PDB file of C-alpha atoms in Angstrom:
ATOM      1  CA  UNK A   1     119.372 106.403  48.368  1.00  0.00           C
ATOM      2  CA  UNK A   2     116.595 104.440  50.026  1.00  0.00           C
ATOM      3  CA  UNK A   3     119.090 103.177  52.573  1.00  0.00           C
ATOM      4  CA  UNK A   4     120.244 106.744  53.282  1.00  0.00           C
ATOM      5  CA  UNK A   5     116.644 107.863  53.703  1.00  0.00           C
ATOM      6  CA  UNK A   6     115.934 105.009  56.130  1.00  0.00           C
ATOM      7  CA  UNK A   7     119.091 105.829  58.073  1.00  0.00           C
ATOM      8  CA  UNK A   8     118.019 109.481  58.379  1.00  0.00           C
ATOM      9  CA  UNK A   9     114.575 108.404  59.515  1.00  0.00           C
ATOM     10  CA  UNK A  10     116.055 106.035  62.104  1.00  0.00           C
ATOM     11  CA  UNK A  11     118.372 108.755  63.447  1.00  0.00           C
ATOM     12  CA  UNK A  12     115.465 111.185  63.712  1.00  0.00           C
ATOM     13  CA  UNK A  13     113.398 108.612  65.624  1.00  0.00           C
ATOM     14  CA  UNK A  14     116.303 107.902  67.945  1.00  0.00           C
ATOM     15  CA  UNK A  15     116.820 111.608  68.609  1.00  0.00           C
ATOM     16  CA  UNK A  16     113.113 112.030  69.374  1.00  0.00           C
ATOM     17  CA  UNK A  17     113.133 109.069  71.769  1.00  0.00           C
ATOM     18  CA  UNK A  18     116.269 110.316  73.511  1.00  0.00           C
ATOM     19  CA  UNK A  19     114.749 113.780  73.863  1.00  0.00           C
ATOM     20  CA  UNK A  20     111.596 112.313  75.424  1.00  0.00           C
ATOM     21  CA  UNK A  21     113.704 110.211  77.806  1.00  0.00           C
ATOM     22  CA  UNK A  22     115.769 113.247  78.822  1.00  0.00           C
ATOM     23  CA  UNK A  23     112.630 115.323  79.344  1.00  0.00           C
ATOM     24  CA  UNK A  24     111.171 112.558  81.521  1.00  0.00           C
ATOM     25  CA  UNK A  25     114.367 112.538  83.565  1.00  0.00           C
ATOM     26  CA  UNK A  26     114.229 116.297  84.040  1.00  0.00           C
ATOM     27  CA  UNK A  27     110.548 116.040  84.924  1.00  0.00           C
ATOM     28  CA  UNK A  28     111.318 113.381  87.527  1.00  0.00           C
ATOM     29  CA  UNK A  29     114.063 115.546  88.986  1.00  0.00           C
ATOM     30  CA  UNK A  30     111.715 118.528  89.034  1.00  0.00           C
ATOM     31  CA  UNK A  31     109.021 116.472  90.751  1.00  0.00           C
ATOM     32  CA  UNK A  32     111.494 115.333  93.405  1.00  0.00           C
ATOM     33  CA  UNK A  33     112.563 118.912  94.007  1.00  0.00           C
ATOM     34  CA  UNK A  34     108.946 120.016  94.256  1.00  0.00           C
ATOM     35  CA  UNK A  35     108.175 117.152  96.636  1.00  0.00           C
ATOM     36  CA  UNK A  36     110.949 118.305  98.952  1.00  0.00           C
ATOM     37  CA  UNK A  37     109.718 121.883  98.782  1.00  0.00           C
ATOM     38  CA  UNK A  38     106.143 120.715  99.350  1.00  0.00           C
ATOM     39  CA  UNK A  39     106.932 119.346 102.796  1.00  0.00           C
ATOM     40  CA  UNK A  40     104.813 121.495 105.123  1.00  0.00           C
ATOM     41  CA  UNK A  41     106.528 123.504 107.855  1.00  0.00           C
ATOM     42  CA  UNK A  42     103.592 122.581 110.077  1.00  0.00           C
ATOM     43  CA  UNK A  43     102.566 118.968 109.394  1.00  0.00           C
ATOM     44  CA  UNK A  44      99.254 117.619 110.643  1.00  0.00           C
ATOM     45  CA  UNK A  45     101.014 115.700 113.385  1.00  0.00           C
ATOM     46  CA  UNK A  46     103.571 113.157 114.572  1.00  0.00           C
ATOM     47  CA  UNK A  47     102.759 109.458 114.893  1.00  0.00           C
ATOM     48  CA  UNK A  48     105.152 107.327 116.951  1.00  0.00           C
ATOM     49  CA  UNK A  49     104.218 103.650 116.676  1.00  0.00           C
ATOM     50  CA  UNK A  50     105.563 101.176 119.237  1.00  0.00           C
ATOM     51  CA  UNK A  51     105.469  97.756 117.626  1.00  0.00           C
ATOM     52  CA  UNK A  52     107.116  94.338 117.505  1.00  0.00           C
ATOM     53  CA  UNK A  53     107.645  91.613 114.936  1.00  0.00           C
ATOM     54  CA  UNK A  54     106.779  89.118 117.672  1.00  0.00           C
ATOM     55  CA  UNK A  55     103.346  90.582 118.505  1.00  0.00           C
ATOM     56  CA  UNK A  56     100.389  88.960 116.729  1.00  0.00           C
ATOM     57  CA  UNK A  57      98.314  92.151 117.111  1.00  0.00           C
ATOM     58  CA  UNK A  58     100.885  94.348 115.340  1.00  0.00           C
ATOM     59  CA  UNK A  59     100.660  93.477 111.599  1.00  0.00           C
ATOM     60  CA  UNK A  60      97.440  95.496 111.035  1.00  0.00           C
ATOM     61  CA  UNK A  61      99.053  98.481 112.773  1.00  0.00           C
ATOM     62  CA  UNK A  62     102.247  98.058 110.743  1.00  0.00           C
ATOM     63  CA  UNK A  63     100.209  98.020 107.516  1.00  0.00           C
ATOM     64  CA  UNK A  64      98.321 101.180 108.520  1.00  0.00           C
ATOM     65  CA  UNK A  65     101.595 102.802 109.556  1.00  0.00           C
ATOM     66  CA  UNK A  66     103.000 102.195 106.054  1.00  0.00           C
ATOM     67  CA  UNK A  67     100.169 104.361 104.710  1.00  0.00           C
ATOM     68  CA  UNK A  68     100.908 107.083 107.254  1.00  0.00           C
ATOM     69  CA  UNK A  69     104.626 106.978 106.399  1.00  0.00           C
ATOM     70  CA  UNK A  70     103.774 107.705 102.759  1.00  0.00           C
ATOM     71  CA  UNK A  71     101.951 110.928 103.636  1.00  0.00           C
ATOM     72  CA  UNK A  72     103.735 114.285 103.342  1.00  0.00           C
ATOM     73  CA  UNK A  73     101.648 115.863 106.105  1.00  0.00           C
ATOM     74  CA  UNK A  74     102.573 113.355 108.839  1.00  0.00           C
ATOM     75  CA  UNK A  75     105.915 112.613 110.468  1.00  0.00           C
ATOM     76  CA  UNK A  76     105.654 108.867 111.130  1.00  0.00           C
ATOM     77  CA  UNK A  77     108.258 107.005 113.208  1.00  0.00           C
ATOM     78  CA  UNK A  78     108.221 103.331 114.185  1.00  0.00           C
ATOM     79  CA  UNK A  79     109.876 102.114 117.402  1.00  0.00           C
ATOM     80  CA  UNK A  80     110.444  98.370 117.553  1.00  0.00           C
ATOM     81  CA  UNK A  81     110.544  97.216 121.178  1.00  0.00           C
ATOM     82  CA  UNK A  82     112.295  94.180 122.623  1.00  0.00           C
ATOM     83  CA  UNK A  83     110.040  92.897 125.411  1.00  0.00           C
ATOM     84  CA  UNK A  84     108.177  90.401 123.189  1.00  0.00           C
ATOM     85  CA  UNK A  85     111.377  88.685 122.030  1.00  0.00           C
ATOM     86  CA  UNK A  86     110.824  85.889 124.557  1.00  0.00           C
ATOM     87  CA  UNK A  87     107.786  84.664 122.565  1.00  0.00           C
ATOM     88  CA  UNK A  88     110.101  82.855 120.160  1.00  0.00           C
ATOM     89  CA  UNK A  89     111.261  85.515 117.699  1.00  0.00           C
ATOM     90  CA  UNK A  90     113.804  88.267 118.306  1.00  0.00           C
ATOM     91  CA  UNK A  91     112.677  91.425 116.521  1.00  0.00           C
ATOM     92  CA  UNK A  92     115.421  92.236 114.010  1.00  0.00           C
ATOM     93  CA  UNK A  93     114.742  95.986 114.308  1.00  0.00           C
ATOM     94  CA  UNK A  94     114.230  96.260 118.060  1.00  0.00           C
ATOM     95  CA  UNK A  95     116.310  98.567 120.236  1.00  0.00           C
ATOM     96  CA  UNK A  96     116.502  98.757 124.002  1.00  0.00           C
ATOM     97  CA  UNK A  97     116.347 102.536 123.658  1.00  0.00           C
ATOM     98  CA  UNK A  98     112.993 102.250 121.881  1.00  0.00           C
ATOM     99  CA  UNK A  99     111.556 100.332 124.822  1.00  0.00           C
ATOM    100  CA  UNK A 100     112.953 102.960 127.174  1.00  0.00           C
ATOM    101  CA  UNK A 101     111.256 105.730 125.198  1.00  0.00           C
ATOM    102  CA  UNK A 102     107.937 103.920 125.428  1.00  0.00           C
ATOM    103  CA  UNK A 103     108.384 103.466 129.177  1.00  0.00           C
ATOM    104  CA  UNK A 104     109.150 107.179 129.512  1.00  0.00           C
ATOM    105  CA  UNK A 105     105.927 108.014 127.687  1.00  0.00           C
ATOM    106  CA  UNK A 106     103.960 105.715 129.969  1.00  0.00           C
ATOM    107  CA  UNK A 107     105.380 107.454 133.031  1.00  0.00           C
ATOM    108  CA  UNK A 108     104.538 110.816 131.473  1.00  0.00           C
ATOM    109  CA  UNK A 109     100.963 109.590 130.863  1.00  0.00           C
ATOM    110  CA  UNK A 110     100.753 108.070 134.370  1.00  0.00           C
ATOM    111  CA  UNK A 111      99.908 104.728 132.761  1.00  0.00           C
ATOM    112  CA  UNK A 112     100.431 101.423 134.520  1.00  0.00           C
ATOM    113  CA  UNK A 113     101.825  99.407 131.609  1.00  0.00           C
ATOM    114  CA  UNK A 114     103.059  99.461 128.032  1.00  0.00           C
ATOM    115  CA  UNK A 115     101.483  97.617 125.119  1.00  0.00           C
ATOM    116  CA  UNK A 116     101.765  97.041 121.396  1.00  0.00           C
ATOM    117  CA  UNK A 117     100.692  98.270 118.978  1.00  0.00           C
ATOM    118  CA  UNK A 118     100.658 101.658 120.679  1.00  0.00           C
ATOM    119  CA  UNK A 119     100.576 104.946 118.765  1.00  0.00           C
ATOM    120  CA  UNK A 120     101.672 108.088 120.599  1.00  0.00           C
ATOM    121  CA  UNK A 121     100.297 111.147 118.825  1.00  0.00           C
ATOM    122  CA  UNK A 122     102.076 114.505 119.065  1.00  0.00           C
ATOM    123  CA  UNK A 123     103.604 113.315 122.332  1.00  0.00           C
ATOM    124  CA  UNK A 124     100.240 114.050 123.990  1.00  0.00           C
ATOM    125  CA  UNK A 125      97.964 111.005 123.815  1.00  0.00           C
ATOM    126  CA  UNK A 126      98.205 107.301 123.059  1.00  0.00           C
ATOM    127  CA  UNK A 127      95.776 105.032 121.200  1.00  0.00           C
ATOM    128  CA  UNK A 128      95.714 101.585 119.644  1.00  0.00           C
ATOM    129  CA  UNK A 129      97.991 101.893 116.605  1.00  0.00           C
ATOM    130  CA  UNK A 130      95.764  99.634 114.505  1.00  0.00           C
ATOM    131  CA  UNK A 131      92.661 101.788 115.028  1.00  0.00           C
ATOM    132  CA  UNK A 132      92.523 104.061 111.991  1.00  0.00           C
ATOM    133  CA  UNK A 133      89.557 106.009 113.283  1.00  0.00           C
ATOM    134  CA  UNK A 134      91.183 106.820 116.615  1.00  0.00           C
ATOM    135  CA  UNK A 135      94.510 107.819 115.059  1.00  0.00           C
ATOM    136  CA  UNK A 136      93.034 110.000 112.306  1.00  0.00           C
ATOM    137  CA  UNK A 137      90.382 111.461 114.580  1.00  0.00           C
ATOM    138  CA  UNK A 138      92.829 112.391 117.332  1.00  0.00           C
ATOM    139  CA  UNK A 139      95.241 114.045 114.892  1.00  0.00           C
ATOM    140  CA  UNK A 140      92.441 116.126 113.388  1.00  0.00           C
ATOM    141  CA  UNK A 141      91.042 117.145 116.788  1.00  0.00           C
ATOM    142  CA  UNK A 142      94.448 118.181 118.099  1.00  0.00           C
ATOM    143  CA  UNK A 143      95.172 120.224 114.979  1.00  0.00           C
ATOM    144  CA  UNK A 144      91.907 122.125 115.491  1.00  0.00           C
ATOM    145  CA  UNK A 145      92.323 122.583 119.254  1.00  0.00           C
ATOM    146  CA  UNK A 146      95.840 124.031 119.178  1.00  0.00           C
ATOM    147  CA  UNK A 147      97.562 120.800 120.243  1.00  0.00           C
ATOM    148  CA  UNK A 148      99.024 120.132 116.825  1.00  0.00           C
ATOM    149  CA  UNK A 149     102.271 121.342 115.261  1.00  0.00           C
ATOM    150  CA  UNK A 150     102.058 125.071 115.967  1.00  0.00           C
ATOM    151  CA  UNK A 151     105.770 125.890 115.670  1.00  0.00           C
ATOM    152  CA  UNK A 152     107.071 125.915 112.090  1.00  0.00           C
ATOM    153  CA  UNK A 153     110.180 123.845 111.428  1.00  0.00           C
ATOM    154  CA  UNK A 154     111.971 124.384 108.120  1.00  0.00           C
ATOM    155  CA  UNK A 155     114.820 122.189 106.882  1.00  0.00           C
ATOM    156  CA  UNK A 156     117.314 123.217 104.199  1.00  0.00           C
ATOM    157  CA  UNK A 157     120.859 122.244 103.309  1.00  0.00           C
ATOM    158  CA  UNK A 158     124.092 123.476 101.776  1.00  0.00           C
ATOM    159  CA  UNK A 159     126.911 121.424 100.313  1.00  0.00           C
ATOM    160  CA  UNK A 160     128.155 120.373 103.752  1.00  0.00           C
ATOM    161  CA  UNK A 161     125.441 120.953 106.339  1.00  0.00           C
ATOM    162  CA  UNK A 162     121.765 120.609 107.195  1.00  0.00           C
ATOM    163  CA  UNK A 163     120.090 123.741 108.524  1.00  0.00           C
ATOM    164  CA  UNK A 164     117.083 123.532 110.843  1.00  0.00           C
ATOM    165  CA  UNK A 165     115.092 126.722 111.403  1.00  0.00           C
ATOM    166  CA  UNK A 166     112.616 126.577 114.281  1.00  0.00           C
ATOM    167  CA  UNK A 167     110.125 129.450 114.382  1.00  0.00           C
ATOM    168  CA  UNK A 168     108.527 131.502 117.148  1.00  0.00           C
ATOM    169  CA  UNK A 169     106.275 129.848 119.685  1.00  0.00           C
ATOM    170  CA  UNK A 170     103.533 132.425 119.792  1.00  0.00           C
ATOM    171  CA  UNK A 171     101.525 131.078 122.716  1.00  0.00           C
ATOM    172  CA  UNK A 172     102.032 127.829 124.573  1.00  0.00           C
ATOM    173  CA  UNK A 173     105.178 126.045 125.820  1.00  0.00           C
ATOM    174  CA  UNK A 174     108.353 127.942 125.011  1.00  0.00           C
ATOM    175  CA  UNK A 175     111.062 125.454 125.951  1.00  0.00           C
ATOM    176  CA  UNK A 176     111.810 122.276 124.038  1.00  0.00           C
ATOM    177  CA  UNK A 177     114.553 119.903 122.989  1.00  0.00           C
ATOM    178  CA  UNK A 178     115.595 119.688 119.354  1.00  0.00           C
ATOM    179  CA  UNK A 179     115.460 115.897 118.939  1.00  0.00           C
ATOM    180  CA  UNK A 180     117.015 114.157 115.943  1.00  0.00           C
ATOM    181  CA  UNK A 181     115.533 110.730 115.183  1.00  0.00           C
ATOM    182  CA  UNK A 182     117.354 108.408 112.783  1.00  0.00           C
ATOM    183  CA  UNK A 183     115.558 105.519 111.116  1.00  0.00           C
ATOM    184  CA  UNK A 184     116.074 102.680 108.656  1.00  0.00           C
ATOM    185  CA  UNK A 185     114.913 102.651 105.027  1.00  0.00           C
ATOM    186  CA  UNK A 186     112.011 100.253 104.321  1.00  0.00           C
ATOM    187  CA  UNK A 187     112.947  96.671 105.136  1.00  0.00           C
ATOM    188  CA  UNK A 188     111.164  93.439 104.341  1.00  0.00           C
ATOM    189  CA  UNK A 189     111.533  90.783 107.025  1.00  0.00           C
ATOM    190  CA  UNK A 190     110.529  87.127 106.836  1.00  0.00           C
ATOM    191  CA  UNK A 191     109.491  86.073 110.320  1.00  0.00           C
ATOM    192  CA  UNK A 192     110.417  82.445 110.914  1.00  0.00           C
ATOM    193  CA  UNK A 193     109.191  81.856 114.460  1.00  0.00           C
ATOM    194  CA  UNK A 194     106.915  83.227 117.169  1.00  0.00           C
ATOM    195  CA  UNK A 195     103.356  84.502 116.925  1.00  0.00           C
ATOM    196  CA  UNK A 196     103.827  85.846 113.389  1.00  0.00           C
ATOM    197  CA  UNK A 197     105.705  82.827 112.058  1.00  0.00           C
ATOM    198  CA  UNK A 198     105.486  82.560 108.271  1.00  0.00           C
ATOM    199  CA  UNK A 199     104.625  86.211 107.716  1.00  0.00           C
ATOM    200  CA  UNK A 200     106.639  88.448 105.421  1.00  0.00           C
ATOM    201  CA  UNK A 201     106.357  92.074 106.538  1.00  0.00           C
ATOM    202  CA  UNK A 202     107.740  95.361 105.234  1.00  0.00           C
ATOM    203  CA  UNK A 203     108.590  97.843 107.964  1.00  0.00           C
ATOM    204  CA  UNK A 204     108.908 101.594 107.423  1.00  0.00           C
ATOM    205  CA  UNK A 205     110.879 104.247 109.317  1.00  0.00           C
ATOM    206  CA  UNK A 206     112.148 101.874 112.015  1.00  0.00           C
ATOM    207  CA  UNK A 207     114.025 104.043 114.510  1.00  0.00           C
ATOM    208  CA  UNK A 208     117.688 103.250 115.142  1.00  0.00           C
ATOM    209  CA  UNK A 209     118.798 106.121 117.407  1.00  0.00           C
ATOM    210  CA  UNK A 210     117.689 109.359 119.037  1.00  0.00           C
ATOM    211  CA  UNK A 211     119.885 112.356 119.802  1.00  0.00           C
ATOM    212  CA  UNK A 212     119.276 115.773 121.317  1.00  0.00           C
ATOM    213  CA  UNK A 213     120.890 118.454 119.149  1.00  0.00           C
ATOM    214  CA  UNK A 214     120.079 121.519 121.239  1.00  0.00           C
ATOM    215  CA  UNK A 215     117.504 123.569 123.107  1.00  0.00           C
ATOM    216  CA  UNK A 216     114.807 125.882 121.777  1.00  0.00           C
ATOM    217  CA  UNK A 217     113.456 128.681 123.977  1.00  0.00           C
ATOM    218  CA  UNK A 218     110.394 129.956 122.180  1.00  0.00           C
ATOM    219  CA  UNK A 219     112.072 132.297 119.714  1.00  0.00           C
ATOM    220  CA  UNK A 220     113.173 131.683 116.148  1.00  0.00           C
ATOM    221  CA  UNK A 221     116.472 129.855 116.209  1.00  0.00           C
ATOM    222  CA  UNK A 222     118.768 128.070 113.759  1.00  0.00           C
ATOM    223  CA  UNK A 223     120.591 124.776 114.262  1.00  0.00           C
ATOM    224  CA  UNK A 224     123.165 123.140 112.008  1.00  0.00           C
ATOM    225  CA  UNK A 225     124.125 119.482 111.536  1.00  0.00           C
ATOM    226  CA  UNK A 226     126.940 118.007 109.426  1.00  0.00           C
ATOM    227  CA  UNK A 227     125.507 116.703 106.174  1.00  0.00           C
ATOM    228  CA  UNK A 228     127.990 113.827 106.329  1.00  0.00           C
ATOM    229  CA  UNK A 229     126.225 112.464 109.419  1.00  0.00           C
ATOM    230  CA  UNK A 230     122.789 112.636 107.799  1.00  0.00           C
ATOM    231  CA  UNK A 231     123.908 110.817 104.663  1.00  0.00           C
ATOM    232  CA  UNK A 232     125.185 107.875 106.732  1.00  0.00           C
ATOM    233  CA  UNK A 233     121.665 107.098 107.939  1.00  0.00           C
ATOM    234  CA  UNK A 234     118.660 105.604 106.211  1.00  0.00           C
ATOM    235  CA  UNK A 235     116.439 108.545 107.129  1.00  0.00           C
ATOM    236  CA  UNK A 236     116.096 111.330 109.651  1.00  0.00           C
ATOM    237  CA  UNK A 237     113.468 113.515 111.313  1.00  0.00           C
ATOM    238  CA  UNK A 238     113.619 116.455 113.702  1.00  0.00           C
ATOM    239  CA  UNK A 239     111.160 116.844 116.582  1.00  0.00           C
ATOM    240  CA  UNK A 240     110.724 119.978 118.656  1.00  0.00           C
ATOM    241  CA  UNK A 241     109.662 118.261 121.883  1.00  0.00           C
ATOM    242  CA  UNK A 242     108.999 119.783 125.274  1.00  0.00           C
ATOM    243  CA  UNK A 243     110.342 117.912 128.286  1.00  0.00           C
ATOM    244  CA  UNK A 244     108.852 117.823 131.777  1.00  0.00           C
ATOM    245  CA  UNK A 245     110.732 118.765 134.932  1.00  0.00           C
ATOM    246  CA  UNK A 246     111.117 115.055 135.609  1.00  0.00           C
ATOM    247  CA  UNK A 247     112.844 114.605 132.252  1.00  0.00           C
ATOM    248  CA  UNK A 248     109.919 112.759 130.697  1.00  0.00           C
ATOM    249  CA  UNK A 249     108.928 113.496 127.074  1.00  0.00           C
ATOM    250  CA  UNK A 250     106.135 116.007 126.607  1.00  0.00           C
ATOM    251  CA  UNK A 251     104.114 117.524 123.750  1.00  0.00           C
ATOM    252  CA  UNK A 252     105.745 117.778 120.339  1.00  0.00           C
ATOM    253  CA  UNK A 253     105.415 121.351 119.088  1.00  0.00           C
ATOM    254  CA  UNK A 254     106.920 121.060 115.625  1.00  0.00           C
ATOM    255  CA  UNK A 255     108.457 118.441 113.346  1.00  0.00           C
ATOM    256  CA  UNK A 256     109.908 117.792 109.909  1.00  0.00           C
ATOM    257  CA  UNK A 257     111.734 115.161 107.908  1.00  0.00           C
ATOM    258  CA  UNK A 258     115.334 115.791 106.911  1.00  0.00           C
ATOM    259  CA  UNK A 259     115.553 114.513 103.347  1.00  0.00           C
ATOM    260  CA  UNK A 260     118.841 113.066 102.141  1.00  0.00           C
ATOM    261  CA  UNK A 261     120.447 114.635  99.036  1.00  0.00           C
TER     262      UNK A 261
END
């Protein structure tokens, strides 16, 4: 009888533990759902960091960028460039297209040269990507002065597609490209040579490709992407970016992350 009582007690304890585990699982799922819903339709801003594993000035910027990438109110994208590869280490995440995007920004800003670490904010200004004060201060000033994300961008999905809803412009530029930016999941790289030899760095949101999915003309409009394409990538963001008559990138008017299922 004692054995039966102990068995009943053990089963009750097991059931209680299983129930707590299940509740924790449901809570985690609920939190994930809420986190997706919590993504603001108008984030504080977009930070595009141009960096390189071979640049000795970049690790502080990369570390700061990791903090920005963890924030829900900032769309943070990291572009690894290839022009420092000659210093002895080929950046494992660099893309020629990333260097071309940085050069396009420099032409748009009428700048004489490119540099790393460079942070382009909202497609409007550039600052040293390691300078926390300049990055945070510029984002806050632009949000208050109307140069922030003033066009809402909402992302949803069905069983087979991703739906992007861009809102009305109100005032300001009313033509923009719908730009899809794909990036890698976090990667830890051990740098064996070059200026950062011996360092072990974790890189976030390293861009792999950029595509234009359509045009936006100032009025609310919907765009659809195959979900199968999104799930193939490590991560994805959408930028509503104006483009100058010369084809150079201009101010970013709205942005959002496209979360994988």
